[in-house]
PDB file of C-alpha atoms and ligand atoms in Angstrom:
ATOM      1  CA  MET H   1     -23.143 -19.019   4.264  1.00  0.00           C
ATOM      2  CA  LEU H   2     -22.473 -16.883   7.357  1.00  0.00           C
ATOM      3  CA  LEU H   3     -18.928 -17.344   8.689  1.00  0.00           C
ATOM      4  CA  HIS H   4     -17.308 -15.657  11.664  1.00  0.00           C
ATOM      5  CA  THR H   5     -13.736 -16.939  11.650  1.00  0.00           C
ATOM      6  CA  ILE H   6     -10.735 -16.268   9.434  1.00  0.00           C
ATOM      7  CA  LYS H   7      -9.926 -19.989   9.386  1.00  0.00           C
ATOM      8  CA  GLU H   8     -13.329 -20.963   7.939  1.00  0.00           C
ATOM      9  CA  VAL H   9     -13.120 -18.312   5.227  1.00  0.00           C
ATOM     10  CA  ARG H  10      -9.577 -19.347   4.281  1.00  0.00           C
ATOM     11  CA  GLU H  11     -10.569 -23.022   4.019  1.00  0.00           C
ATOM     12  CA  GLN H  12     -13.568 -22.266   1.806  1.00  0.00           C
ATOM     13  CA  VAL H  13     -11.639 -19.910  -0.486  1.00  0.00           C
ATOM     14  CA  LYS H  14      -8.818 -22.469  -0.763  1.00  0.00           C
ATOM     15  CA  GLU H  15     -11.344 -25.007  -2.076  1.00  0.00           C
ATOM     16  CA  TRP H  16     -12.608 -22.522  -4.675  1.00  0.00           C
ATOM     17  CA  LYS H  17      -9.090 -21.644  -5.795  1.00  0.00           C
ATOM     18  CA  LYS H  18      -8.273 -25.346  -6.221  1.00  0.00           C
ATOM     19  CA  GLN H  19     -11.208 -25.509  -8.639  1.00  0.00           C
ATOM     20  CA  GLY H  20      -9.850 -22.487 -10.529  1.00  0.00           C
ATOM     21  CA  LEU H  21     -12.786 -20.243  -9.564  1.00  0.00           C
ATOM     22  CA  THR H  22     -12.501 -16.437  -9.413  1.00  0.00           C
ATOM     23  CA  VAL H  23     -13.346 -14.679  -6.154  1.00  0.00           C
ATOM     24  CA  GLY H  24     -14.848 -11.208  -5.646  1.00  0.00           C
ATOM     25  CA  LEU H  25     -14.753  -9.351  -2.320  1.00  0.00           C
ATOM     26  CA  VAL H  26     -17.193  -6.638  -1.272  1.00  0.00           C
ATOM     27  CA  PRO H  27     -15.928  -5.079   1.975  1.00  0.00           C
ATOM     28  CA  THR H  28     -18.713  -3.395   3.996  1.00  0.00           C
ATOM     29  CA  MET H  29     -19.520  -2.270   7.518  1.00  0.00           C
ATOM     30  CA  GLY H  30     -23.035  -3.719   7.196  1.00  0.00           C
ATOM     31  CA  ALA H  31     -26.357  -1.841   7.454  1.00  0.00           C
ATOM     32  CA  LEU H  32     -26.569  -2.721   3.788  1.00  0.00           C
ATOM     33  CA  HIS H  33     -28.570  -0.500   1.434  1.00  0.00           C
ATOM     34  CA  ASN H  34     -29.093  -0.405  -2.330  1.00  0.00           C
ATOM     35  CA  GLY H  35     -25.618   1.073  -2.818  1.00  0.00           C
ATOM     36  CA  HIS H  36     -24.061  -2.047  -1.279  1.00  0.00           C
ATOM     37  CA  LYS H  37     -26.584  -4.163  -3.171  1.00  0.00           C
ATOM     38  CA  SER H  38     -25.263  -2.828  -6.478  1.00  0.00           C
ATOM     39  CA  LEU H  39     -21.660  -3.670  -5.454  1.00  0.00           C
ATOM     40  CA  ILE H  40     -22.648  -7.215  -4.500  1.00  0.00           C
ATOM     41  CA  GLU H  41     -24.610  -7.642  -7.748  1.00  0.00           C
ATOM     42  CA  LYS H  42     -21.568  -6.516  -9.746  1.00  0.00           C
ATOM     43  CA  SER H  43     -19.369  -9.040  -7.959  1.00  0.00           C
ATOM     44  CA  VAL H  44     -21.891 -11.866  -8.414  1.00  0.00           C
ATOM     45  CA  ASP H  45     -22.062 -10.983 -12.127  1.00  0.00           C
ATOM     46  CA  LYS H  46     -18.310 -10.787 -12.663  1.00  0.00           C
ATOM     47  CA  CYS H  47     -16.924 -13.478 -10.361  1.00  0.00           C
ATOM     48  CA  ASP H  48     -17.588 -17.178  -9.821  1.00  0.00           C
ATOM     49  CA  LYS H  49     -17.763 -16.672  -6.056  1.00  0.00           C
ATOM     50  CA  THR H  50     -18.508 -13.620  -3.916  1.00  0.00           C
ATOM     51  CA  VAL H  51     -17.518 -12.858  -0.332  1.00  0.00           C
ATOM     52  CA  VAL H  52     -19.176  -9.930   1.454  1.00  0.00           C
ATOM     53  CA  SER H  53     -17.451  -8.836   4.643  1.00  0.00           C
ATOM     54  CA  VAL H  54     -19.554  -7.174   7.321  1.00  0.00           C
ATOM     55  CA  PHE H  55     -17.339  -5.624   9.964  1.00  0.00           C
ATOM     56  CA  VAL H  56     -17.698  -2.333  11.823  1.00  0.00           C
ATOM     57  CA  ASN H  57     -13.996  -1.642  11.971  1.00  0.00           C
ATOM     58  CA  PRO H  58     -13.150   0.067  15.278  1.00  0.00           C
ATOM     59  CA  ILE H  59      -9.770   1.380  14.145  1.00  0.00           C
ATOM     60  CA  GLN H  60     -11.224   3.620  11.428  1.00  0.00           C
ATOM     61  CA  PHE H  61     -13.422   5.559  13.871  1.00  0.00           C
ATOM     62  CA  CYS H  62     -11.903   8.601  15.537  1.00  0.00           C
ATOM     63  CA  PRO H  63     -12.536   9.457  19.192  1.00  0.00           C
ATOM     64  CA  GLY H  64     -16.046  10.947  19.572  1.00  0.00           C
ATOM     65  CA  GLU H  65     -17.357   9.387  16.324  1.00  0.00           C
ATOM     66  CA  ASP H  66     -20.334   7.023  16.019  1.00  0.00           C
ATOM     67  CA  LEU H  67     -18.626   3.624  16.566  1.00  0.00           C
ATOM     68  CA  ASP H  68     -21.051   2.586  19.329  1.00  0.00           C
ATOM     69  CA  LYS H  69     -24.222   3.746  17.638  1.00  0.00           C
ATOM     70  CA  TYR H  70     -23.234   2.695  14.074  1.00  0.00           C
ATOM     71  CA  PRO H  71     -26.196   0.577  12.812  1.00  0.00           C
ATOM     72  CA  ARG H  72     -25.622  -3.179  13.143  1.00  0.00           C
ATOM     73  CA  THR H  73     -28.160  -5.291  11.223  1.00  0.00           C
ATOM     74  CA  LEU H  74     -26.363  -8.576  10.541  1.00  0.00           C
ATOM     75  CA  GLU H  75     -29.473 -10.751  10.225  1.00  0.00           C
ATOM     76  CA  GLU H  76     -31.021  -8.554   7.496  1.00  0.00           C
ATOM     77  CA  ASP H  77     -27.624  -8.062   5.842  1.00  0.00           C
ATOM     78  CA  ASN H  78     -27.062 -11.800   5.659  1.00  0.00           C
ATOM     79  CA  LYS H  79     -30.527 -12.360   4.179  1.00  0.00           C
ATOM     80  CA  LEU H  80     -29.969  -9.695   1.514  1.00  0.00           C
ATOM     81  CA  CYS H  81     -26.571 -11.129   0.553  1.00  0.00           C
ATOM     82  CA  ASP H  82     -28.168 -14.554   0.237  1.00  0.00           C
ATOM     83  CA  GLU H  83     -30.926 -13.208  -2.005  1.00  0.00           C
ATOM     84  CA  ILE H  84     -28.418 -11.476  -4.280  1.00  0.00           C
ATOM     85  CA  GLY H  85     -26.358 -14.657  -4.568  1.00  0.00           C
ATOM     86  CA  ALA H  86     -23.279 -13.933  -2.436  1.00  0.00           C
ATOM     87  CA  ASP H  87     -21.577 -17.145  -1.323  1.00  0.00           C
ATOM     88  CA  ILE H  88     -20.057 -16.081   1.996  1.00  0.00           C
ATOM     89  CA  VAL H  89     -20.903 -13.341   4.463  1.00  0.00           C
ATOM     90  CA  PHE H  90     -17.818 -12.926   6.622  1.00  0.00           C
ATOM     91  CA  ALA H  91     -18.757 -11.241   9.904  1.00  0.00           C
ATOM     92  CA  PRO H  92     -15.813 -11.426  12.310  1.00  0.00           C
ATOM     93  CA  THR H  93     -15.725  -9.959  15.809  1.00  0.00           C
ATOM     94  CA  PRO H  94     -13.127  -7.279  16.615  1.00  0.00           C
ATOM     95  CA  ALA H  95     -11.289  -9.928  18.669  1.00  0.00           C
ATOM     96  CA  GLU H  96     -11.170 -12.245  15.635  1.00  0.00           C
ATOM     97  CA  MET H  97      -9.682  -9.468  13.517  1.00  0.00           C
ATOM     98  CA  TYR H  98      -7.354  -7.851  16.029  1.00  0.00           C
ATOM     99  CA  GLY H  99      -6.825 -10.467  18.771  1.00  0.00           C
ATOM    100  CA  GLU H 100      -8.221 -11.004  22.259  1.00  0.00           C
ATOM    101  CA  GLY H 101      -7.545  -8.067  24.557  1.00  0.00           C
ATOM    102  CA  HIS H 102      -6.566  -6.213  21.400  1.00  0.00           C
ATOM    103  CA  ILE H 103      -4.884  -2.864  21.888  1.00  0.00           C
ATOM    104  CA  LEU H 104      -5.710  -0.914  18.809  1.00  0.00           C
ATOM    105  CA  SER H 105      -3.083   1.803  18.905  1.00  0.00           C
ATOM    106  CA  ASN H 106      -0.230   1.744  16.421  1.00  0.00           C
ATOM    107  CA  ASP H 107       2.151   1.176  19.320  1.00  0.00           C
ATOM    108  CA  PHE H 108       0.844  -2.393  19.413  1.00  0.00           C
ATOM    109  CA  LEU H 109      -0.706  -3.162  16.017  1.00  0.00           C
ATOM    110  CA  THR H 110       0.930  -3.157  12.586  1.00  0.00           C
ATOM    111  CA  TYR H 111      -0.821  -0.488  10.526  1.00  0.00           C
ATOM    112  CA  VAL H 112      -0.847   0.194   6.798  1.00  0.00           C
ATOM    113  CA  ILE H 113      -0.333   3.949   6.519  1.00  0.00           C
ATOM    114  CA  PRO H 114      -1.239   5.558   3.184  1.00  0.00           C
ATOM    115  CA  PRO H 115       0.780   8.591   2.025  1.00  0.00           C
ATOM    116  CA  TYR H 116       0.217  11.788   3.958  1.00  0.00           C
ATOM    117  CA  PHE H 117      -0.405  13.736   0.742  1.00  0.00           C
ATOM    118  CA  TYR H 118      -3.577  11.686   0.216  1.00  0.00           C
ATOM    119  CA  THR H 119      -4.807  11.785   3.814  1.00  0.00           C
ATOM    120  CA  ASP H 120      -4.120  15.345   5.003  1.00  0.00           C
ATOM    121  CA  LYS H 121      -7.058  16.742   3.021  1.00  0.00           C
ATOM    122  CA  LEU H 122     -10.834  16.359   2.550  1.00  0.00           C
ATOM    123  CA  CYS H 123     -12.154  13.784   5.082  1.00  0.00           C
ATOM    124  CA  GLY H 124      -8.656  13.021   6.370  1.00  0.00           C
ATOM    125  CA  LYS H 125      -8.348  16.557   7.724  1.00  0.00           C
ATOM    126  CA  SER H 126     -11.107  16.156  10.300  1.00  0.00           C
ATOM    127  CA  ARG H 127     -10.870  12.345  10.614  1.00  0.00           C
ATOM    128  CA  VAL H 128      -7.214  11.994  11.571  1.00  0.00           C
ATOM    129  CA  GLY H 129      -6.074   8.356  11.346  1.00  0.00           C
ATOM    130  CA  HIS H 130      -9.297   7.253   9.620  1.00  0.00           C
ATOM    131  CA  PHE H 131      -7.622   6.145   6.389  1.00  0.00           C
ATOM    132  CA  ASP H 132      -4.871   4.318   8.316  1.00  0.00           C
ATOM    133  CA  GLY H 133      -7.668   2.244   9.863  1.00  0.00           C
ATOM    134  CA  VAL H 134      -9.357   1.706   6.491  1.00  0.00           C
ATOM    135  CA  CYS H 135      -6.145   0.649   4.708  1.00  0.00           C
ATOM    136  CA  THR H 136      -5.175  -1.655   7.579  1.00  0.00           C
ATOM    137  CA  VAL H 137      -8.505  -3.487   7.688  1.00  0.00           C
ATOM    138  CA  VAL H 138      -8.878  -3.684   3.896  1.00  0.00           C
ATOM    139  CA  ASN H 139      -5.343  -5.042   3.613  1.00  0.00           C
ATOM    140  CA  LYS H 140      -6.200  -7.665   6.239  1.00  0.00           C
ATOM    141  CA  LEU H 141      -9.388  -8.587   4.361  1.00  0.00           C
ATOM    142  CA  PHE H 142      -7.383  -8.884   1.131  1.00  0.00           C
ATOM    143  CA  ASN H 143      -4.940 -11.236   2.875  1.00  0.00           C
ATOM    144  CA  ILE H 144      -7.734 -13.319   4.395  1.00  0.00           C
ATOM    145  CA  VAL H 145      -9.900 -13.654   1.271  1.00  0.00           C
ATOM    146  CA  GLN H 146      -7.230 -13.254  -1.457  1.00  0.00           C
ATOM    147  CA  PRO H 147      -9.823 -12.052  -3.962  1.00  0.00           C
ATOM    148  CA  ASP H 148      -9.216 -11.530  -7.675  1.00  0.00           C
ATOM    149  CA  PHE H 149     -11.492  -8.469  -7.663  1.00  0.00           C
ATOM    150  CA  ALA H 150     -12.579  -6.072  -4.904  1.00  0.00           C
ATOM    151  CA  PHE H 151     -15.578  -3.777  -5.313  1.00  0.00           C
ATOM    152  CA  PHE H 152     -15.745  -0.266  -3.806  1.00  0.00           C
ATOM    153  CA  GLY H 153     -18.290   2.523  -4.287  1.00  0.00           C
ATOM    154  CA  LYS H 154     -17.388   5.942  -5.700  1.00  0.00           C
ATOM    155  CA  LYS H 155     -19.454   7.523  -2.924  1.00  0.00           C
ATOM    156  CA  ASP H 156     -16.312   7.250  -0.758  1.00  0.00           C
ATOM    157  CA  MET H 157     -14.137   8.614  -3.556  1.00  0.00           C
ATOM    158  CA  GLN H 158     -11.164   9.613  -1.371  1.00  0.00           C
ATOM    159  CA  GLN H 159     -11.182   6.115   0.150  1.00  0.00           C
ATOM    160  CA  LEU H 160     -11.322   4.562  -3.330  1.00  0.00           C
ATOM    161  CA  ILE H 161      -8.377   6.657  -4.586  1.00  0.00           C
ATOM    162  CA  ILE H 162      -6.327   5.805  -1.478  1.00  0.00           C
ATOM    163  CA  LEU H 163      -7.102   2.073  -1.753  1.00  0.00           C
ATOM    164  CA  LYS H 164      -6.116   2.076  -5.449  1.00  0.00           C
ATOM    165  CA  LYS H 165      -2.842   3.717  -4.454  1.00  0.00           C
ATOM    166  CA  MET H 166      -2.298   1.101  -1.714  1.00  0.00           C
ATOM    167  CA  VAL H 167      -2.914  -1.784  -4.144  1.00  0.00           C
ATOM    168  CA  HIS H 168      -0.503  -0.232  -6.649  1.00  0.00           C
ATOM    169  CA  ASP H 169       2.232   0.661  -4.155  1.00  0.00           C
ATOM    170  CA  LEU H 170       2.125  -2.675  -2.294  1.00  0.00           C
ATOM    171  CA  ASN H 171       1.758  -4.801  -5.478  1.00  0.00           C
ATOM    172  CA  ILE H 172      -1.375  -6.472  -4.143  1.00  0.00           C
ATOM    173  CA  PRO H 173      -2.419  -8.988  -6.812  1.00  0.00           C
ATOM    174  CA  LEU H 174      -6.044  -8.012  -7.392  1.00  0.00           C
ATOM    175  CA  GLU H 175      -8.074  -5.523  -9.381  1.00  0.00           C
ATOM    176  CA  ILE H 176     -10.168  -2.841  -7.725  1.00  0.00           C
ATOM    177  CA  ILE H 177     -13.506  -2.307  -9.464  1.00  0.00           C
ATOM    178  CA  PRO H 178     -14.902   1.206  -8.824  1.00  0.00           C
ATOM    179  CA  CYS H 179     -18.714   1.276  -8.812  1.00  0.00           C
ATOM    180  CA  PRO H 180     -21.022   4.265  -9.456  1.00  0.00           C
ATOM    181  CA  ILE H 181     -22.741   6.174  -6.642  1.00  0.00           C
ATOM    182  CA  VAL H 182     -26.300   4.965  -6.074  1.00  0.00           C
ATOM    183  CA  ARG H 183     -28.785   7.754  -5.338  1.00  0.00           C
ATOM    184  CA  GLU H 184     -32.373   7.961  -4.187  1.00  0.00           C
ATOM    185  CA  GLN H 185     -34.709   9.321  -6.863  1.00  0.00           C
ATOM    186  CA  SER H 186     -34.411  12.667  -5.067  1.00  0.00           C
ATOM    187  CA  GLY H 187     -30.661  12.680  -5.770  1.00  0.00           C
ATOM    188  CA  LEU H 188     -29.567  11.922  -2.192  1.00  0.00           C
ATOM    189  CA  ALA H 189     -26.528   9.613  -2.244  1.00  0.00           C
ATOM    190  CA  LEU H 190     -27.236   6.428  -0.302  1.00  0.00           C
ATOM    191  CA  SER H 191     -25.348   6.061   2.975  1.00  0.00           C
ATOM    192  CA  SER H 192     -25.819   3.976   6.108  1.00  0.00           C
ATOM    193  CA  ARG H 193     -25.641   7.247   8.039  1.00  0.00           C
ATOM    194  CA  ASN H 194     -28.784   8.621   6.284  1.00  0.00           C
ATOM    195  CA  LYS H 195     -30.640   6.573   8.940  1.00  0.00           C
ATOM    196  CA  TYR H 196     -29.700   9.230  11.493  1.00  0.00           C
ATOM    197  CA  LEU H 197     -31.601  11.966   9.558  1.00  0.00           C
ATOM    198  CA  SER H 198     -35.186  13.067  10.228  1.00  0.00           C
ATOM    199  CA  ASP H 199     -37.553  13.564   7.242  1.00  0.00           C
ATOM    200  CA  LYS H 200     -36.739  17.275   7.329  1.00  0.00           C
ATOM    201  CA  GLY H 201     -33.019  16.512   7.546  1.00  0.00           C
ATOM    202  CA  LYS H 202     -33.313  14.330   4.458  1.00  0.00           C
ATOM    203  CA  VAL H 203     -34.838  17.262   2.560  1.00  0.00           C
ATOM    204  CA  ASP H 204     -32.068  19.598   3.757  1.00  0.00           C
ATOM    205  CA  ALA H 205     -29.496  16.980   2.764  1.00  0.00           C
ATOM    206  CA  LEU H 206     -30.646  17.208  -0.869  1.00  0.00           C
ATOM    207  CA  ALA H 207     -28.752  20.497  -1.186  1.00  0.00           C
ATOM    208  CA  LEU H 208     -25.497  18.529  -1.450  1.00  0.00           C
ATOM    209  CA  SER H 209     -26.432  16.538  -4.557  1.00  0.00           C
ATOM    210  CA  LYS H 210     -28.305  19.498  -6.053  1.00  0.00           C
ATOM    211  CA  LEU H 211     -25.309  21.783  -5.823  1.00  0.00           C
ATOM    212  CA  LEU H 212     -23.034  19.118  -7.285  1.00  0.00           C
ATOM    213  CA  PHE H 213     -25.392  18.529 -10.230  1.00  0.00           C
ATOM    214  CA  ASN H 214     -25.551  22.287 -10.736  1.00  0.00           C
ATOM    215  CA  ILE H 215     -21.750  22.583 -10.775  1.00  0.00           C
ATOM    216  CA  LYS H 216     -21.582  19.861 -13.409  1.00  0.00           C
ATOM    217  CA  ALA H 217     -24.294  21.563 -15.493  1.00  0.00           C
ATOM    218  CA  CYS H 218     -22.357  24.875 -15.371  1.00  0.00           C
ATOM    219  CA  TYR H 219     -19.103  23.072 -16.259  1.00  0.00           C
ATOM    220  CA  ASN H 220     -20.840  21.405 -19.215  1.00  0.00           C
ATOM    221  CA  LYS H 221     -21.890  24.866 -20.383  1.00  0.00           C
ATOM    222  CA  GLY H 222     -18.237  25.897 -20.436  1.00  0.00           C
ATOM    223  CA  VAL H 223     -17.591  27.416 -16.969  1.00  0.00           C
ATOM    224  CA  ASN H 224     -14.266  26.149 -15.625  1.00  0.00           C
ATOM    225  CA  ASP H 225     -13.426  28.896 -13.127  1.00  0.00           C
ATOM    226  CA  ILE H 226     -13.459  27.261  -9.695  1.00  0.00           C
ATOM    227  CA  LYS H 227     -14.359  30.439  -7.805  1.00  0.00           C
ATOM    228  CA  ALA H 228     -17.394  30.962 -10.041  1.00  0.00           C
ATOM    229  CA  LEU H 229     -18.434  27.313  -9.772  1.00  0.00           C
ATOM    230  CA  SER H 230     -18.076  27.394  -5.965  1.00  0.00           C
ATOM    231  CA  GLU H 231     -20.176  30.543  -5.740  1.00  0.00           C
ATOM    232  CA  THR H 232     -23.074  28.890  -7.598  1.00  0.00           C
ATOM    233  CA  ALA H 233     -22.830  26.077  -5.045  1.00  0.00           C
ATOM    234  CA  TYR H 234     -22.941  28.256  -1.916  1.00  0.00           C
ATOM    235  CA  SER H 235     -26.357  29.583  -2.940  1.00  0.00           C
ATOM    236  CA  PHE H 236     -27.817  26.092  -2.259  1.00  0.00           C
ATOM    237  CA  LEU H 237     -26.669  26.139   1.384  1.00  0.00           C
ATOM    238  CA  ASN H 238     -28.329  27.789   4.373  1.00  0.00           C
ATOM    239  CA  GLU H 239     -28.195  27.764   8.190  1.00  0.00           C
ATOM    240  CA  ASN H 240     -29.246  24.072   8.194  1.00  0.00           C
ATOM    241  CA  HIS H 241     -25.963  23.099   6.535  1.00  0.00           C
ATOM    242  CA  GLU H 242     -22.617  23.216   8.262  1.00  0.00           C
ATOM    243  CA  LEU H 243     -20.185  23.070   5.346  1.00  0.00           C
ATOM    244  CA  GLU H 244     -16.902  21.278   6.087  1.00  0.00           C
ATOM    245  CA  TYR H 245     -15.405  21.465   2.609  1.00  0.00           C
ATOM    246  CA  LEU H 246     -16.211  21.967  -1.066  1.00  0.00           C
ATOM    247  CA  GLU H 247     -13.128  21.203  -3.114  1.00  0.00           C
ATOM    248  CA  PHE H 248     -12.093  20.525  -6.718  1.00  0.00           C
ATOM    249  CA  ARG H 249      -9.406  17.862  -6.929  1.00  0.00           C
ATOM    250  CA  ASP H 250      -7.747  15.511  -9.398  1.00  0.00           C
ATOM    251  CA  LYS H 251      -9.455  12.137  -9.640  1.00  0.00           C
ATOM    252  CA  ASP H 252      -6.187  10.149  -9.427  1.00  0.00           C
ATOM    253  CA  THR H 253      -3.794  12.219  -7.347  1.00  0.00           C
ATOM    254  CA  LEU H 254      -6.150  14.353  -5.230  1.00  0.00           C
ATOM    255  CA  GLU H 255      -4.122  17.446  -6.193  1.00  0.00           C
ATOM    256  CA  GLU H 256      -6.075  20.690  -5.994  1.00  0.00           C
ATOM    257  CA  LYS H 257      -7.296  21.932  -9.378  1.00  0.00           C
ATOM    258  CA  LYS H 258      -6.607  25.467 -10.597  1.00  0.00           C
ATOM    259  CA  PHE H 259      -9.310  25.127 -13.263  1.00  0.00           C
ATOM    260  CA  ALA H 260     -12.011  22.504 -13.543  1.00  0.00           C
ATOM    261  CA  ASP H 261     -11.358  19.921 -16.271  1.00  0.00           C
ATOM    262  CA  ASP H 262     -12.448  16.406 -17.217  1.00  0.00           C
ATOM    263  CA  ASN H 263     -10.175  14.875 -14.560  1.00  0.00           C
ATOM    264  CA  THR H 264     -11.812  16.868 -11.779  1.00  0.00           C
ATOM    265  CA  VAL H 265     -13.883  15.490  -8.948  1.00  0.00           C
ATOM    266  CA  VAL H 266     -15.870  17.953  -6.841  1.00  0.00           C
ATOM    267  CA  PHE H 267     -15.945  16.798  -3.215  1.00  0.00           C
ATOM    268  CA  ILE H 268     -18.319  18.035  -0.525  1.00  0.00           C
ATOM    269  CA  ALA H 269     -18.779  17.268   3.184  1.00  0.00           C
ATOM    270  CA  ALA H 270     -21.382  18.993   5.348  1.00  0.00           C
ATOM    271  CA  ARG H 271     -23.273  18.358   8.536  1.00  0.00           C
ATOM    272  CA  VAL H 272     -27.078  18.305   8.520  1.00  0.00           C
ATOM    273  CA  GLU H 273     -28.709  17.795  11.936  1.00  0.00           C
ATOM    274  CA  ASN H 274     -25.156  17.117  13.081  1.00  0.00           C
ATOM    275  CA  VAL H 275     -24.935  14.086  10.751  1.00  0.00           C
ATOM    276  CA  ARG H 276     -21.783  14.250   8.672  1.00  0.00           C
ATOM    277  CA  LEU H 277     -22.629  13.678   4.993  1.00  0.00           C
ATOM    278  CA  ILE H 278     -20.279  13.357   2.044  1.00  0.00           C
ATOM    279  CA  ASP H 279     -20.901  13.335  -1.683  1.00  0.00           C
ATOM    280  CA  ASN H 280     -18.961  13.990  -4.889  1.00  0.00           C
ATOM    281  CA  ILE H 281     -19.316  14.282  -8.630  1.00  0.00           C
ATOM    282  CA  GLU H 282     -16.944  13.591 -11.521  1.00  0.00           C
ATOM    283  CA  LEU H 283     -16.967  16.383 -14.101  1.00  0.00           C
ATOM    284  CA  ASN H 284     -16.188  14.223 -17.147  1.00  0.00           C
TER     285      ASN H 284
HETATM  286  O1  PAF J 301     -16.472   1.923   3.054  1.00  0.00           O
HETATM  287  C1  PAF J 301     -16.621   1.216   4.063  1.00  0.00           C
HETATM  288  O2  PAF J 301     -17.706   0.755   4.393  1.00  0.00           O
HETATM  289  C2  PAF J 301     -15.409   0.901   4.937  1.00  0.00           C
HETATM  290  O3  PAF J 301     -14.557   1.980   5.023  1.00  0.00           O
HETATM  291  C3  PAF J 301     -14.666  -0.368   4.504  1.00  0.00           C
HETATM  292  C4  PAF J 301     -14.051  -0.214   3.126  1.00  0.00           C
HETATM  293  C5  PAF J 301     -15.607  -1.555   4.514  1.00  0.00           C
HETATM  294  C6  PAF J 301     -13.516  -0.669   5.478  1.00  0.00           C
HETATM  295  O4  PAF J 301     -13.977  -0.885   6.760  1.00  0.00           O
END
């Protein structure tokens, strides 16, 4: 069922809750791929009812980012959700979410601002305000749908850690279910932004997953020195990769690691053909 208004979603969910049914939410920005598919499947498996939101959230894009050209494929997305067994696809307009004539600055809109310690690093460093936009929209979606479970992919690991922190700090009564990264057979992590890459760009992009797998292999052989592990990684990169960061951080607190251990996540962001790609790997 494709719904566009908050009122319709609320009414439907209210009915389900009256019947004592559990509700899962899969928040997305659409352009659904197999990564999203696995999140929706998990929700359909675990919950009586599943809501997938499809909303390209303007307030999480920074000036100069790809808000206008971000792929919008609602018809296909809706069909896929139907096939997987989702019960509602919630696709609001920006006006529905933020009001007619909405002014999206935090002078006029109430924002949910996650702690600076979590947002001043990794993607937050170059995407200032991005996680404020994510937390604000996800909090709104939580209030609209009131799910028992919400499903997020580990591909956006910093986002996942920040959202877990938000749910904990604000006592939001739901459980976040982290879901594994889905990769192409080549190793490339699935992302809606992979659509921007040429065939050659897709080959160049493989360096990211390859270097992460290599770091994990070295760690498993007993190397825990971060300088040594980083050096193995740099050898996978060339002039076709514009590295933004390669960092070793704690999987709960995002603190920088002095030595790699089982709580470490290795995060990478790099541009290939000017497309910004992110990936990560857990070392445990
Ligand atoms: O990960 C995403 O697609 C988005 O950041 C999310 C969580 C749907 C919020 O807009």
